[in-house]
Amino acid sequence: MWTTIGRLVEHEPNSTLRNPNRKSNHMNIAHKADFNNENRFELFLLDDNEKKVEWEEETRIPNTAVFTFNKEDHTLGNLLSSRLHKYDYVTFSAYKVPHPLFAKFELRVTTNGSISPKDAIVKCCKDIVQDLEVLSRSFTTEWLGKRIVHEGEAERLAREREI
Amino acid sequence: MDPYDIEGGAINVRFLHADSTRANFLIQNFDLATANALRRVMLSEVPTMAIDVVEVIDNTSVLADEFICHRLGLIPLNSKNVDDVLYSRDCDCEGYCEQCSVVLTLNARCTGNEVMKVYARDLVVSEGRPNDEVGNPVITDPEGLGSVIVKLRKGQSIHMRCIAKKGIAKEHAKWAPSAAIGFEYDPNNKLRHLDYWYEEDAKKEWPVDEHNANIDGAPQEGEAFDYDAVPTRFFFDVETVGGLEPDQIVTQGIKQLQQKLAGVIHELQGNDGMNGADDFGGAQSPQMNGAGYGGQDAGYTTPYGNASVWGGGGGTTPYGATPYGGPGGSGW
Ligand SMILES: [Zn+2]
């Protein structure tokens, strides 16, 4: 009488929807709330033994190195390469994302020799962290001020309504 | 002197509007790459809570299981102090536990003749969670209902057990803290970074945010083009989904970005062995400071406090004390 038109997900041995905690598979199915793209965390989690930054000296050109940032994207790539342009001792810096499906970018840095490319990046990162700290402070101060004014006004309006 | 920038060269923030859902502000004396990095981090790397796994115990509604599960995933959940919650993948437990998840149960049956709507307020948060607020469905409407999940007719019912986890929007957009982030610089296009197509007259046809354009100052008639000019003032308009206050999105975004950079510093310097004192103001370098970044931010106290991201470990933090504190502290 019954014709099989497909397998129920809970009967599929490889199904991620099967809930291993349940003894019986009767009527209980665990779903990912959205189970497309199971492996999206590969965009930002380092694999085992994978390093955040790897680098290689460029042998043909002095004071040059190519840094590979794993599990990072344009957020950091553009930030570092543009910021490095601000330093006089950096003569070249640019980044590329070799392939859009792999979460990594390469940053190539050349300095004038007074500092190594690696130290140039470290200095650059520290300066950005400082700027962000200043920004954060200014932001919180201003936000609190603005909210106090805002809430005071709301309170005053509420009081006026009561009267 | 620029009336909107009384602090001269230092990085500073001015608010145009602030309420419980929106932060409209401008950052001055900042640079484009950093402003854009902050925008991107706020969009996709600020952690929040969202329903991730759903156990369907009963569903006789007209909507398919997956359909409802997807809707559940998109319900904004309170993410205040989400730092208290562990990432499930970093947790020692198998599957999920009280330290890395919040369980919400939805159990509804329609018994009347009217069509019954099931709302986010009907999600019951279970006992035992990292803190008192995290994981509560966000409810902002005056009736206190929250978003509609499903409609039931007489005799239909749903019963679901939802496990909410901490995550970031890079993994799935349901973890995005912000509904939208407005970002603009140079509204008058003085720098000519934009070149929109136009029919007859660019002045008449190009869309201009009048308010921002006034703040930024209109170009003088016949003003010579400055080839060295770079943008320094950035207009942000951060709107929250509801899980985090708008200011939290910004401060957490800044923190995430700082941690990202600290990770790079650590990686590059760590390989040399510790090279100890470095070049900023005799301050201690972040990675020497113990519990800073990387693992659990044990040292992070309050977003308004003086503790910086590097906090913990005890003592003054490299960015905590005065050197960069007051106005005029930095700038390049
Ligand atoms: Zn756990």
Tab-separated table of C-alpha atoms and ligand atoms in Angstrom:
chain	number	residue	atom	x	y	z
A	1	MET	CA	0.000	0.000	0.000
A	2	TRP	CA	2.738	2.489	0.932
A	3	THR	CA	5.057	3.885	-1.658
A	4	THR	CA	8.312	5.339	-0.477
A	5	ILE	CA	8.922	8.755	-1.915
A	6	GLY	CA	11.941	9.578	0.219
A	7	ARG	CA	13.559	8.895	3.528
A	8	LEU	CA	12.543	10.668	6.667
A	9	VAL	CA	15.411	12.698	7.984
A	10	GLU	CA	15.425	10.868	11.284
A	11	HIS	CA	15.997	7.598	9.459
A	12	GLU	CA	18.978	8.908	7.582
A	13	PRO	CA	22.029	7.587	9.467
A	14	ASN	CA	24.197	10.565	8.545
A	15	SER	CA	21.597	13.170	9.245
A	16	THR	CA	22.669	15.950	11.550
A	17	LEU	CA	19.024	16.352	12.411
A	18	ARG	CA	18.977	13.133	14.341
A	19	ASN	CA	19.130	13.895	18.017
A	20	PRO	CA	21.661	11.542	19.612
A	21	ASN	CA	20.390	12.230	23.121
A	22	ARG	CA	17.085	10.512	22.511
A	23	LYS	CA	16.748	6.782	22.866
A	24	SER	CA	13.687	6.449	20.700
A	25	ASN	CA	13.443	8.352	17.486
A	26	HIS	CA	9.720	8.497	17.807
A	27	MET	CA	8.376	11.899	16.773
A	28	ASN	CA	11.385	13.784	18.131
A	29	ILE	CA	13.510	15.575	15.653
A	30	ALA	CA	16.169	18.140	16.487
A	31	HIS	CA	16.587	20.824	13.912
A	32	LYS	CA	19.237	23.415	13.511
A	33	ALA	CA	17.236	26.605	13.557
A	34	ASP	CA	18.718	27.171	10.142
A	35	PHE	CA	20.837	24.319	8.972
A	36	ASN	CA	22.178	25.577	5.707
A	37	ASN	CA	25.867	26.355	5.764
A	38	GLU	CA	26.793	24.026	8.597
A	39	ASN	CA	30.403	25.036	8.412
A	40	ARG	CA	30.204	28.777	8.430
A	41	PHE	CA	32.427	28.894	11.492
A	42	GLU	CA	35.273	27.973	9.154
A	43	LEU	CA	35.241	31.662	8.298
A	44	PHE	CA	36.601	32.702	11.653
A	45	LEU	CA	37.817	29.695	13.646
A	46	LEU	CA	41.381	28.592	13.173
A	47	ASP	CA	41.871	24.928	12.278
A	48	ASP	CA	43.911	22.740	14.587
A	49	ASN	CA	47.544	23.795	14.423
A	50	GLU	CA	46.696	26.692	12.174
A	51	LYS	CA	48.339	29.977	13.074
A	52	LYS	CA	46.708	33.384	12.918
A	53	VAL	CA	49.665	34.907	11.095
A	54	GLU	CA	52.374	33.267	9.055
A	55	TRP	CA	55.043	35.116	7.164
A	56	GLU	CA	57.790	34.663	4.680
A	57	GLU	CA	60.647	36.990	3.840
A	58	GLU	CA	60.830	38.099	0.249
A	59	THR	CA	64.342	37.078	-0.826
A	60	ARG	CA	64.563	39.110	-4.001
A	61	ILE	CA	63.676	42.466	-2.478
A	62	PRO	CA	65.205	43.723	0.783
A	63	ASN	CA	63.089	44.556	3.836
A	64	THR	CA	60.057	42.887	2.383
A	65	ALA	CA	57.831	40.176	3.752
A	66	VAL	CA	54.501	38.631	2.898
A	67	PHE	CA	52.210	37.926	5.845
A	68	THR	CA	49.366	35.479	5.567
A	69	PHE	CA	46.503	36.126	7.982
A	70	ASN	CA	44.334	33.078	8.473
A	71	LYS	CA	40.633	33.325	9.185
A	72	GLU	CA	40.608	37.061	8.608
A	73	ASP	CA	39.050	39.190	5.898
A	74	HIS	CA	38.929	42.725	4.528
A	75	THR	CA	38.126	44.078	7.973
A	76	LEU	CA	41.698	43.550	9.073
A	77	GLY	CA	43.329	43.493	5.634
A	78	ASN	CA	42.249	46.937	4.576
A	79	LEU	CA	42.717	48.318	8.066
A	80	LEU	CA	46.361	47.265	8.273
A	81	SER	CA	47.427	47.938	4.726
A	82	SER	CA	45.921	51.444	4.667
A	83	ARG	CA	47.174	52.328	8.093
A	84	LEU	CA	50.708	51.264	7.177
A	85	HIS	CA	50.716	53.913	4.442
A	86	LYS	CA	50.806	56.566	7.144
A	87	TYR	CA	54.280	55.641	8.316
A	88	ASP	CA	57.278	57.156	6.572
A	89	TYR	CA	59.355	54.016	7.006
A	90	VAL	CA	56.828	51.894	5.142
A	91	THR	CA	57.556	52.142	1.424
A	92	PHE	CA	54.982	49.602	0.285
A	93	SER	CA	51.995	47.845	1.736
A	94	ALA	CA	49.076	46.107	0.090
A	95	TYR	CA	46.836	43.143	0.699
A	96	LYS	CA	44.924	40.657	-1.369
A	97	VAL	CA	42.407	37.937	-0.732
A	98	PRO	CA	43.718	35.115	-2.948
A	99	HIS	CA	40.368	33.393	-3.239
A	100	PRO	CA	36.971	34.583	-1.982
A	101	LEU	CA	36.009	31.147	-0.681
A	102	PHE	CA	39.015	30.870	1.622
A	103	ALA	CA	39.055	33.033	4.702
A	104	LYS	CA	42.558	34.435	4.482
A	105	PHE	CA	44.450	37.389	3.109
A	106	GLU	CA	48.031	38.173	2.248
A	107	LEU	CA	49.662	41.404	3.323
A	108	ARG	CA	52.868	42.447	1.643
A	109	VAL	CA	54.976	45.048	3.409
A	110	THR	CA	58.233	46.743	2.432
A	111	THR	CA	60.064	49.125	4.753
A	112	ASN	CA	63.043	51.404	4.273
A	113	GLY	CA	65.160	49.192	6.504
A	114	SER	CA	64.984	51.217	9.702
A	115	ILE	CA	62.409	48.745	11.022
A	116	SER	CA	61.462	45.240	9.992
A	117	PRO	CA	58.156	44.692	8.230
A	118	LYS	CA	57.006	42.597	11.143
A	119	ASP	CA	57.746	45.317	13.702
A	120	ALA	CA	56.056	47.837	11.431
A	121	ILE	CA	52.863	45.791	11.604
A	122	VAL	CA	53.129	45.388	15.361
A	123	LYS	CA	53.601	49.131	15.815
A	124	CYS	CA	50.692	49.777	13.493
A	125	CYS	CA	48.409	47.427	15.444
A	126	LYS	CA	49.347	49.072	18.720
A	127	ASP	CA	48.623	52.525	17.358
A	128	ILE	CA	45.205	51.428	16.141
A	129	VAL	CA	44.413	49.868	19.510
A	130	GLN	CA	45.285	53.193	21.150
A	131	ASP	CA	43.117	55.161	18.769
A	132	LEU	CA	40.234	52.820	19.434
A	133	GLU	CA	40.721	53.261	23.151
A	134	VAL	CA	40.473	57.046	22.788
A	135	LEU	CA	37.430	56.578	20.607
A	136	SER	CA	35.794	54.246	23.098
A	137	ARG	CA	36.259	56.699	25.939
A	138	SER	CA	34.930	59.632	24.019
A	139	PHE	CA	32.001	57.553	22.846
A	140	THR	CA	30.948	56.400	26.318
A	141	THR	CA	31.255	59.872	27.799
A	142	GLU	CA	29.206	61.455	25.062
A	143	TRP	CA	26.627	58.662	25.081
A	144	LEU	CA	26.020	58.980	28.801
A	145	GLY	CA	25.661	62.729	28.486
A	146	LYS	CA	23.238	62.427	25.635
A	147	ARG	CA	21.172	59.756	27.376
A	148	ILE	CA	20.899	61.804	30.564
A	149	VAL	CA	19.588	64.751	28.592
A	150	HIS	CA	17.242	62.472	26.686
A	151	GLU	CA	15.876	60.726	29.776
A	152	GLY	CA	15.529	64.006	31.644
A	153	GLU	CA	13.395	65.306	28.838
A	154	ALA	CA	11.255	62.180	28.752
A	155	GLU	CA	10.739	62.432	32.490
A	156	ARG	CA	9.771	66.072	32.266
A	157	LEU	CA	7.236	65.262	29.558
A	158	ALA	CA	5.780	62.453	31.615
A	159	ARG	CA	5.439	64.734	34.614
A	160	GLU	CA	3.742	67.387	32.521
A	161	ARG	CA	1.291	64.826	31.266
A	162	GLU	CA	0.409	63.818	34.806
A	163	ILE	CA	-0.356	67.391	35.729
B	1	MET	CA	37.092	77.143	13.865
B	2	ASP	CA	34.903	74.187	13.173
B	3	PRO	CA	31.928	74.450	15.557
B	4	TYR	CA	31.487	70.679	15.565
B	5	ASP	CA	35.063	69.920	16.419
B	6	ILE	CA	36.055	71.956	19.430
B	7	GLU	CA	38.677	69.490	20.525
B	8	GLY	CA	41.094	70.230	17.765
B	9	GLY	CA	43.091	67.270	16.526
B	10	ALA	CA	42.029	64.592	18.988
B	11	ILE	CA	39.735	61.735	18.086
B	12	ASN	CA	36.306	62.535	19.460
B	13	VAL	CA	32.651	61.629	19.214
B	14	ARG	CA	29.615	63.919	18.876
B	15	PHE	CA	26.082	62.650	19.167
B	16	LEU	CA	23.268	63.746	16.927
B	17	HIS	CA	20.687	61.427	18.402
B	18	ALA	CA	20.641	58.765	21.104
B	19	ASP	CA	17.805	56.634	22.387
B	20	SER	CA	17.175	53.026	23.333
B	21	THR	CA	17.243	51.788	19.758
B	22	ARG	CA	19.500	54.169	17.918
B	23	ALA	CA	22.856	55.855	18.194
B	24	ASN	CA	23.454	58.509	15.594
B	25	PHE	CA	26.874	60.029	16.037
B	26	LEU	CA	29.937	61.278	14.274
B	27	ILE	CA	33.545	60.429	14.857
B	28	GLN	CA	36.009	63.208	14.158
B	29	ASN	CA	39.721	63.165	13.381
B	30	PHE	CA	39.490	59.499	12.603
B	31	ASP	CA	40.646	57.656	9.525
B	32	LEU	CA	38.636	55.873	6.898
B	33	ALA	CA	40.165	52.409	7.196
B	34	THR	CA	39.625	52.233	10.949
B	35	ALA	CA	36.111	53.642	10.737
B	36	ASN	CA	35.221	51.093	8.091
B	37	ALA	CA	36.796	48.253	10.039
B	38	LEU	CA	34.695	49.268	13.026
B	39	ARG	CA	31.586	49.311	10.861
B	40	ARG	CA	32.322	45.835	9.567
B	41	VAL	CA	33.035	44.456	13.025
B	42	MET	CA	29.782	45.896	14.399
B	43	LEU	CA	27.909	44.256	11.538
B	44	SER	CA	29.362	40.808	11.775
B	45	GLU	CA	31.586	40.127	14.763
B	46	VAL	CA	29.802	41.359	17.879
B	47	PRO	CA	28.525	38.305	19.791
B	48	THR	CA	24.831	37.971	20.670
B	49	MET	CA	22.395	35.198	21.597
B	50	ALA	CA	20.070	33.420	19.181
B	51	ILE	CA	18.167	30.160	19.075
B	52	ASP	CA	20.381	27.645	17.327
B	53	VAL	CA	18.936	24.187	17.842
B	54	VAL	CA	15.272	23.293	18.161
B	55	GLU	CA	13.809	20.028	19.329
B	56	VAL	CA	10.399	19.590	17.798
B	57	ILE	CA	8.209	17.647	20.180
B	58	ASP	CA	4.907	18.471	18.583
B	59	ASN	CA	3.827	20.539	15.640
B	60	THR	CA	0.385	20.289	14.141
B	61	SER	CA	0.313	23.853	12.871
B	62	VAL	CA	0.134	24.578	9.165
B	63	LEU	CA	3.790	25.565	9.035
B	64	ALA	CA	6.537	22.988	8.501
B	65	ASP	CA	8.970	22.264	11.366
B	66	GLU	CA	11.906	23.831	9.555
B	67	PHE	CA	9.897	26.903	8.753
B	68	ILE	CA	9.055	27.532	12.402
B	69	CYS	CA	12.585	26.675	13.502
B	70	HIS	CA	13.930	29.288	11.140
B	71	ARG	CA	11.514	31.864	12.511
B	72	LEU	CA	12.560	30.989	16.054
B	73	GLY	CA	16.180	31.497	15.117
B	74	LEU	CA	15.464	35.026	13.979
B	75	ILE	CA	13.779	36.172	17.203
B	76	PRO	CA	16.025	38.738	18.891
B	77	LEU	CA	17.126	37.638	22.345
B	78	ASN	CA	18.505	39.799	25.093
B	79	SER	CA	22.283	39.705	24.879
B	80	LYS	CA	23.263	41.937	27.757
B	81	ASN	CA	26.484	40.733	29.352
B	82	VAL	CA	26.745	37.993	26.802
B	83	ASP	CA	30.366	37.767	27.949
B	84	ASP	CA	29.040	35.596	30.778
B	85	VAL	CA	28.053	32.970	28.234
B	86	LEU	CA	30.623	30.598	26.803
B	87	TYR	CA	30.719	29.674	23.163
B	88	SER	CA	29.256	26.208	22.992
B	89	ARG	CA	32.224	24.955	21.022
B	90	ASP	CA	34.627	26.170	23.732
B	91	CYS	CA	32.595	24.618	26.521
B	92	ASP	CA	33.597	21.325	28.116
B	93	CYS	CA	30.084	19.980	28.007
B	94	GLU	CA	28.689	17.721	25.344
B	95	GLY	CA	26.098	19.517	23.312
B	96	TYR	CA	24.954	22.297	25.579
B	97	CYS	CA	24.770	23.240	29.243
B	98	GLU	CA	23.877	26.096	31.572
B	99	GLN	CA	27.160	27.858	30.947
B	100	CYS	CA	26.917	27.969	27.193
B	101	SER	CA	23.216	28.047	26.399
B	102	VAL	CA	19.767	29.183	27.372
B	103	VAL	CA	16.799	26.880	26.906
B	104	LEU	CA	13.472	28.362	25.851
B	105	THR	CA	10.344	26.268	25.676
B	106	LEU	CA	7.371	26.979	23.508
B	107	ASN	CA	4.213	25.058	24.279
B	108	ALA	CA	0.913	26.260	22.888
B	109	ARG	CA	-2.423	24.755	21.938
B	110	CYS	CA	-5.409	26.486	20.480
B	111	THR	CA	-8.651	25.497	22.176
B	112	GLY	CA	-10.947	28.357	21.226
B	113	ASN	CA	-12.727	29.013	17.972
B	114	GLU	CA	-10.657	32.075	17.174
B	115	VAL	CA	-7.306	31.850	15.451
B	116	MET	CA	-4.628	32.008	18.105
B	117	LYS	CA	-1.332	33.817	17.595
B	118	VAL	CA	1.763	32.520	19.332
B	119	TYR	CA	4.183	35.293	20.236
B	120	ALA	CA	7.783	35.564	21.389
B	121	ARG	CA	6.469	36.287	24.906
B	122	ASP	CA	5.179	32.693	24.987
B	123	LEU	CA	8.742	31.394	25.003
B	124	VAL	CA	9.439	30.264	28.558
B	125	VAL	CA	13.043	30.688	29.628
B	126	SER	CA	14.288	27.815	31.761
B	127	GLU	CA	15.992	28.128	35.125
B	128	GLY	CA	19.739	28.139	35.249
B	129	ARG	CA	21.497	30.412	32.828
B	130	PRO	CA	24.643	32.504	32.855
B	131	ASN	CA	22.838	35.659	34.036
B	132	ASP	CA	19.329	36.913	34.714
B	133	GLU	CA	18.737	38.727	31.484
B	134	VAL	CA	20.562	36.912	28.768
B	135	GLY	CA	18.276	34.919	26.488
B	136	ASN	CA	15.018	36.719	27.269
B	137	PRO	CA	13.045	37.326	24.097
B	138	VAL	CA	13.184	40.993	23.163
B	139	ILE	CA	9.775	42.580	23.592
B	140	THR	CA	9.428	46.259	22.849
B	141	ASP	CA	5.837	46.709	21.720
B	142	PRO	CA	3.458	48.392	24.182
B	143	GLU	CA	1.258	45.279	24.463
B	144	GLY	CA	4.278	43.206	25.473
B	145	LEU	CA	3.785	40.520	22.860
B	146	GLY	CA	6.986	40.376	20.875
B	147	SER	CA	7.191	38.964	17.394
B	148	VAL	CA	4.586	36.529	16.052
B	149	ILE	CA	5.911	32.996	15.638
B	150	VAL	CA	2.941	31.057	14.271
B	151	LYS	CA	-0.866	31.081	14.120
B	152	LEU	CA	-2.916	28.120	15.377
B	153	ARG	CA	-6.460	27.011	14.658
B	154	LYS	CA	-8.661	25.065	17.017
B	155	GLY	CA	-7.033	21.774	17.993
B	156	GLN	CA	-3.601	22.641	16.600
B	157	SER	CA	-0.604	22.810	18.872
B	158	ILE	CA	3.126	23.253	18.897
B	159	HIS	CA	5.636	22.186	21.489
B	160	MET	CA	9.271	22.976	20.941
B	161	ARG	CA	12.400	23.118	23.003
B	162	CYS	CA	14.770	25.797	21.746
B	163	ILE	CA	18.441	25.976	22.630
B	164	ALA	CA	19.871	29.454	22.300
B	165	LYS	CA	23.613	29.850	21.930
B	166	LYS	CA	26.122	32.618	21.655
B	167	GLY	CA	27.399	33.373	18.200
B	168	ILE	CA	28.426	36.033	15.704
B	169	ALA	CA	26.817	37.169	12.483
B	170	LYS	CA	29.702	35.848	10.414
B	171	GLU	CA	28.291	32.416	11.114
B	172	HIS	CA	24.654	33.344	10.617
B	173	ALA	CA	22.879	36.686	10.227
B	174	LYS	CA	20.505	35.839	13.085
B	175	TRP	CA	23.349	36.772	15.451
B	176	ALA	CA	23.657	40.276	13.985
B	177	PRO	CA	23.309	42.853	16.776
B	178	SER	CA	22.340	45.692	14.473
B	179	ALA	CA	19.420	46.034	12.120
B	180	ALA	CA	21.289	48.605	10.088
B	181	ILE	CA	24.368	50.741	10.339
B	182	GLY	CA	24.348	53.993	8.463
B	183	PHE	CA	27.824	55.055	7.432
B	184	GLU	CA	28.792	58.159	5.561
B	185	TYR	CA	31.639	60.584	5.110
B	186	ASP	CA	32.085	63.700	3.054
B	187	PRO	CA	28.357	64.182	2.364
B	188	ASN	CA	29.071	67.081	0.011
B	189	ASN	CA	31.459	64.945	-2.032
B	190	LYS	CA	34.206	67.519	-1.698
B	191	LEU	CA	36.786	64.766	-1.992
B	192	ARG	CA	35.156	63.483	-5.174
B	193	HIS	CA	35.257	59.868	-4.070
B	194	LEU	CA	31.846	59.480	-5.677
B	195	ASP	CA	30.895	59.910	-9.255
B	196	TYR	CA	27.249	59.044	-9.688
B	197	TRP	CA	25.638	59.151	-13.042
B	198	TYR	CA	23.259	62.067	-13.571
B	199	GLU	CA	20.754	63.225	-16.123
B	200	GLU	CA	21.359	66.958	-16.346
B	201	ASP	CA	22.524	68.507	-13.118
B	202	ALA	CA	24.385	66.561	-10.454
B	203	LYS	CA	23.545	69.182	-7.821
B	204	LYS	CA	19.823	68.680	-8.303
B	205	GLU	CA	19.818	64.939	-8.772
B	206	TRP	CA	22.336	63.457	-6.385
B	207	PRO	CA	20.944	62.320	-3.049
B	208	VAL	CA	22.390	64.372	-0.211
B	209	ASP	CA	21.774	63.926	3.495
B	210	GLU	CA	21.052	67.599	4.188
B	211	HIS	CA	21.620	67.320	7.904
B	212	ASN	CA	24.997	65.657	7.614
B	213	ALA	CA	25.911	67.928	4.730
B	214	ASN	CA	25.318	70.996	6.887
B	215	ILE	CA	27.470	69.652	9.665
B	216	ASP	CA	30.295	68.868	7.322
B	217	GLY	CA	30.185	72.335	5.753
B	218	ALA	CA	29.272	73.105	2.170
B	219	PRO	CA	32.103	73.697	-0.270
B	220	GLN	CA	32.928	77.299	-1.117
B	221	GLU	CA	32.069	78.510	-4.569
B	222	GLY	CA	35.115	78.130	-6.802
B	223	GLU	CA	37.156	76.453	-4.086
B	224	ALA	CA	40.298	74.820	-5.456
B	225	PHE	CA	40.431	71.046	-5.207
B	226	ASP	CA	42.669	69.817	-2.432
B	227	TYR	CA	44.497	66.762	-3.745
B	228	ASP	CA	45.876	65.846	-0.321
B	229	ALA	CA	42.569	65.973	1.521
B	230	VAL	CA	41.444	62.819	3.282
B	231	PRO	CA	38.156	62.161	5.080
B	232	THR	CA	38.325	62.760	8.836
B	233	ARG	CA	34.688	62.942	9.920
B	234	PHE	CA	32.468	59.864	9.825
B	235	PHE	CA	28.736	59.689	10.353
B	236	PHE	CA	27.438	56.535	11.994
B	237	ASP	CA	23.839	55.579	12.567
B	238	VAL	CA	23.650	52.351	14.543
B	239	GLU	CA	20.240	50.797	14.980
B	240	THR	CA	19.837	47.817	17.269
B	241	VAL	CA	17.730	44.722	16.707
B	242	GLY	CA	16.934	44.827	20.410
B	243	GLY	CA	19.331	42.361	21.974
B	244	LEU	CA	21.985	44.937	22.790
B	245	GLU	CA	21.702	48.632	23.542
B	246	PRO	CA	23.053	50.649	20.630
B	247	ASP	CA	25.993	51.922	22.677
B	248	GLN	CA	26.841	48.347	23.584
B	249	ILE	CA	27.080	47.452	19.934
B	250	VAL	CA	29.609	50.224	19.419
B	251	THR	CA	31.689	49.577	22.531
B	252	GLN	CA	31.638	45.833	21.974
B	253	GLY	CA	32.581	46.412	18.354
B	254	ILE	CA	35.558	48.495	19.441
B	255	LYS	CA	36.510	45.814	21.936
B	256	GLN	CA	36.291	43.037	19.364
B	257	LEU	CA	38.457	44.999	16.975
B	258	GLN	CA	41.018	45.671	19.686
B	259	GLN	CA	41.109	41.992	20.542
B	260	LYS	CA	41.604	41.118	16.913
B	261	LEU	CA	44.585	43.458	16.743
B	262	ALA	CA	45.906	42.226	20.063
B	263	GLY	CA	45.823	38.721	18.641
B	264	VAL	CA	48.034	39.855	15.769
B	265	ILE	CA	50.445	41.650	18.114
B	266	HIS	CA	50.615	38.560	20.257
B	267	GLU	CA	51.210	36.265	17.340
B	268	LEU	CA	53.952	38.394	15.813
B	269	GLN	CA	55.764	39.241	19.027
B	270	GLY	CA	55.163	35.910	20.697
B	271	ASN	CA	57.261	34.207	18.052
B	272	ASP	CA	60.328	36.136	19.120
B	273	GLY	CA	59.877	35.101	22.650
B	274	MET	CA	58.752	37.966	24.798
B	275	ASN	CA	60.647	41.047	23.900
B	276	GLY	CA	59.396	42.829	26.944
B	277	ALA	CA	59.230	46.585	27.125
B	278	ASP	CA	58.197	48.192	23.937
B	279	ASP	CA	57.794	51.568	22.516
B	280	PHE	CA	54.647	52.997	23.853
B	281	GLY	CA	55.167	55.295	26.727
B	282	GLY	CA	56.866	52.721	28.924
B	283	ALA	CA	53.541	50.993	29.188
B	284	GLN	CA	53.306	47.288	29.531
B	285	SER	CA	52.469	45.490	26.361
B	286	PRO	CA	49.027	43.943	26.241
B	287	GLN	CA	50.134	40.379	25.862
B	288	MET	CA	52.203	40.587	29.041
B	289	ASN	CA	49.141	41.390	30.966
B	290	GLY	CA	47.736	37.998	31.677
B	291	ALA	CA	44.057	37.532	31.289
B	292	GLY	CA	43.627	40.053	28.502
B	293	TYR	CA	42.330	38.729	25.264
B	294	GLY	CA	41.987	35.378	23.696
B	295	GLY	CA	40.239	33.375	26.326
B	296	GLN	CA	37.564	34.565	28.627
B	297	ASP	CA	37.794	38.259	29.298
B	298	ALA	CA	38.070	37.820	32.975
B	299	GLY	CA	39.294	41.349	33.454
B	300	TYR	CA	36.596	43.168	31.612
B	301	THR	CA	34.441	44.789	34.230
B	302	THR	CA	31.956	47.250	32.893
B	303	PRO	CA	31.591	49.026	29.612
B	304	TYR	CA	31.516	52.324	31.427
B	305	GLY	CA	34.220	51.554	33.904
B	306	ASN	CA	37.820	52.468	33.531
B	307	ALA	CA	38.901	48.916	32.985
B	308	SER	CA	40.032	48.475	29.459
B	309	VAL	CA	39.859	45.355	27.390
B	310	TRP	CA	43.190	44.346	28.732
B	311	GLY	CA	41.969	44.590	32.290
B	312	GLY	CA	42.419	41.883	34.811
B	313	GLY	CA	45.775	40.548	35.740
B	314	GLY	CA	45.769	43.345	38.266
B	315	GLY	CA	47.322	46.776	38.216
B	316	THR	CA	47.246	49.466	35.617
B	317	THR	CA	46.536	48.425	32.119
B	318	PRO	CA	48.486	49.794	29.223
B	319	TYR	CA	45.546	51.772	27.932
B	320	GLY	CA	43.734	52.161	31.188
B	321	ALA	CA	45.675	54.955	32.787
B	322	THR	CA	46.162	58.495	31.668
B	323	PRO	CA	48.441	58.503	28.623
B	324	TYR	CA	45.605	58.152	26.154
B	325	GLY	CA	42.815	59.194	28.428
B	326	GLY	CA	42.144	62.886	28.099
B	327	PRO	CA	41.395	64.875	25.024
B	328	GLY	CA	44.343	65.635	22.863
B	329	GLY	CA	45.955	62.376	23.830
B	330	SER	CA	46.387	60.907	20.425
B	331	GLY	CA	46.096	61.534	16.754
B	332	TRP	CA	48.748	60.983	14.229
C	1	ZN	ZN	28.345	23.919	27.813
